Amino acid sequence: MAERKAIPMETRLRLFSGASGHCQKPDCLEPLFPIEMGGDKHIAEMAHVIPHGQAGPRHEDRPDGNFDPDAFENLILLCPTCHTKIDKDPDSFPRNILLDWKENHLANLAAKQGIRTYDDRAEVRAAVAGIMAENKAIWSKFAPEHGSDFEYDPESEAAKGWSQRMRSVILPNHYRAQAIIKANLGLATEGERRTFAEYQEHVRGLSERHVCGVSGRAIRFPEAMEGLFS
Amino acid sequence: MKRALAYLAEQPRLSAQHVGGELIRIEVEDQPEVLAVISAANEMDAATAASYREKHPGMDFLCGYRKTCVWPGDTIEYLQNVGIGWGSAGTLTSAALDGEANTASHKTYFFSDRLLRQYGRVQELTREYDRIYRIALRTGAVLRIGMIADYEPNADAVRSLWDEFGPVDIVWNINPNGSPSPEAIDAGSELGCEVLKWEELKERLRTA
């Protein structure tokens, strides 16, 4: 039996970046780098839409002519549960459905995160409020010098929790809130646009601090954000 | 005094009354009553601490209410020897709630002080100020260490520590959540000291 070649690194990178770290099945979209695993290990599986063999799921959909099963166009990134589902029941998950999922993945992801344009300011506020409330709750507990669990303890476990949550929850939440606000800036006042610009600068500083390890650049969270779209 | 009482009034499970002068009484459910002196001193020298004790013999805690308040080492030693707690308003609150007002020490420096005292390679330790230590290692090396509690100390914080307390070999950023800015590290390097976090300091003490 011929040995199967590994999927090239370029294809893997393209697949992972296209999936943005989430299962590409539209009613799943689960994170493939789970917070429970520290956020830096993945559970992603590269699933073949058309299999290598003649007996695998959807083999009858193989196109005519030269066909490379390991090409980017024939792969989809899934969580282990969805991978099992689509291969166990190929009739319910034909080739065109899987390729459609992949094509619309980013739009599905954005919709799930509430990133869309709304008709009125109250809806935008509601979409952002839950995200901000989660960040504030974490801040209240762990924040430097102000959090209820903060102590000037150089060996503090709470400090490790703050750093981990900053990268896995607070920053992703900020990116999501920014995307929602940006999509709805047409409903914002001039003052709110300025506040949003300050907020973006605050998040840039946080990223620089917690992702790139460069301290001292972040500006404070603008208080006026509390009243945005109210 | 008004600000101190207002701060204490915000704390749950605790009530505070002005007794007279700089003395207040704090009551906490299920904990002993605390008599505390609230001082506005910028530097709490030992003579001032002794005069407070003379004036208020029942004093349990001496609180330097100002954020800028500095505690010289001999003041700390004196207060600890006579069973009086010392530190910031936050330290006073925690100490009263825990029933430890007579033994509490400034909460900003408590953990760092304990880390240095318990670090095996440190043979002798002298506390010059609440945030300045001179330590002698078992290898014979002597180091002067200054602590900065800021979240992200900048160059100014390093230079101010140097101006106020004199040259140090190491500036230790004791805030567990932050780290010094690149400018703070550069400023330290120009002055002739290293600006370190605990893990780096441990390594430095291991090899000094």
CSV table of C-alpha atoms in Angstrom, one decimal, chain B residues 103 108 125 154 156:
chain,number,residue,atom,x,y,z
B,103,THR,CA,1.0,42.6,63.9
B,108,THR,CA,2.3,46.6,49.5
B,125,LEU,CA,19.1,41.5,55.6
B,154,ASN,CA,8.5,54.0,33.7
B,156,ASP,CA,10.7,58.5,35.9
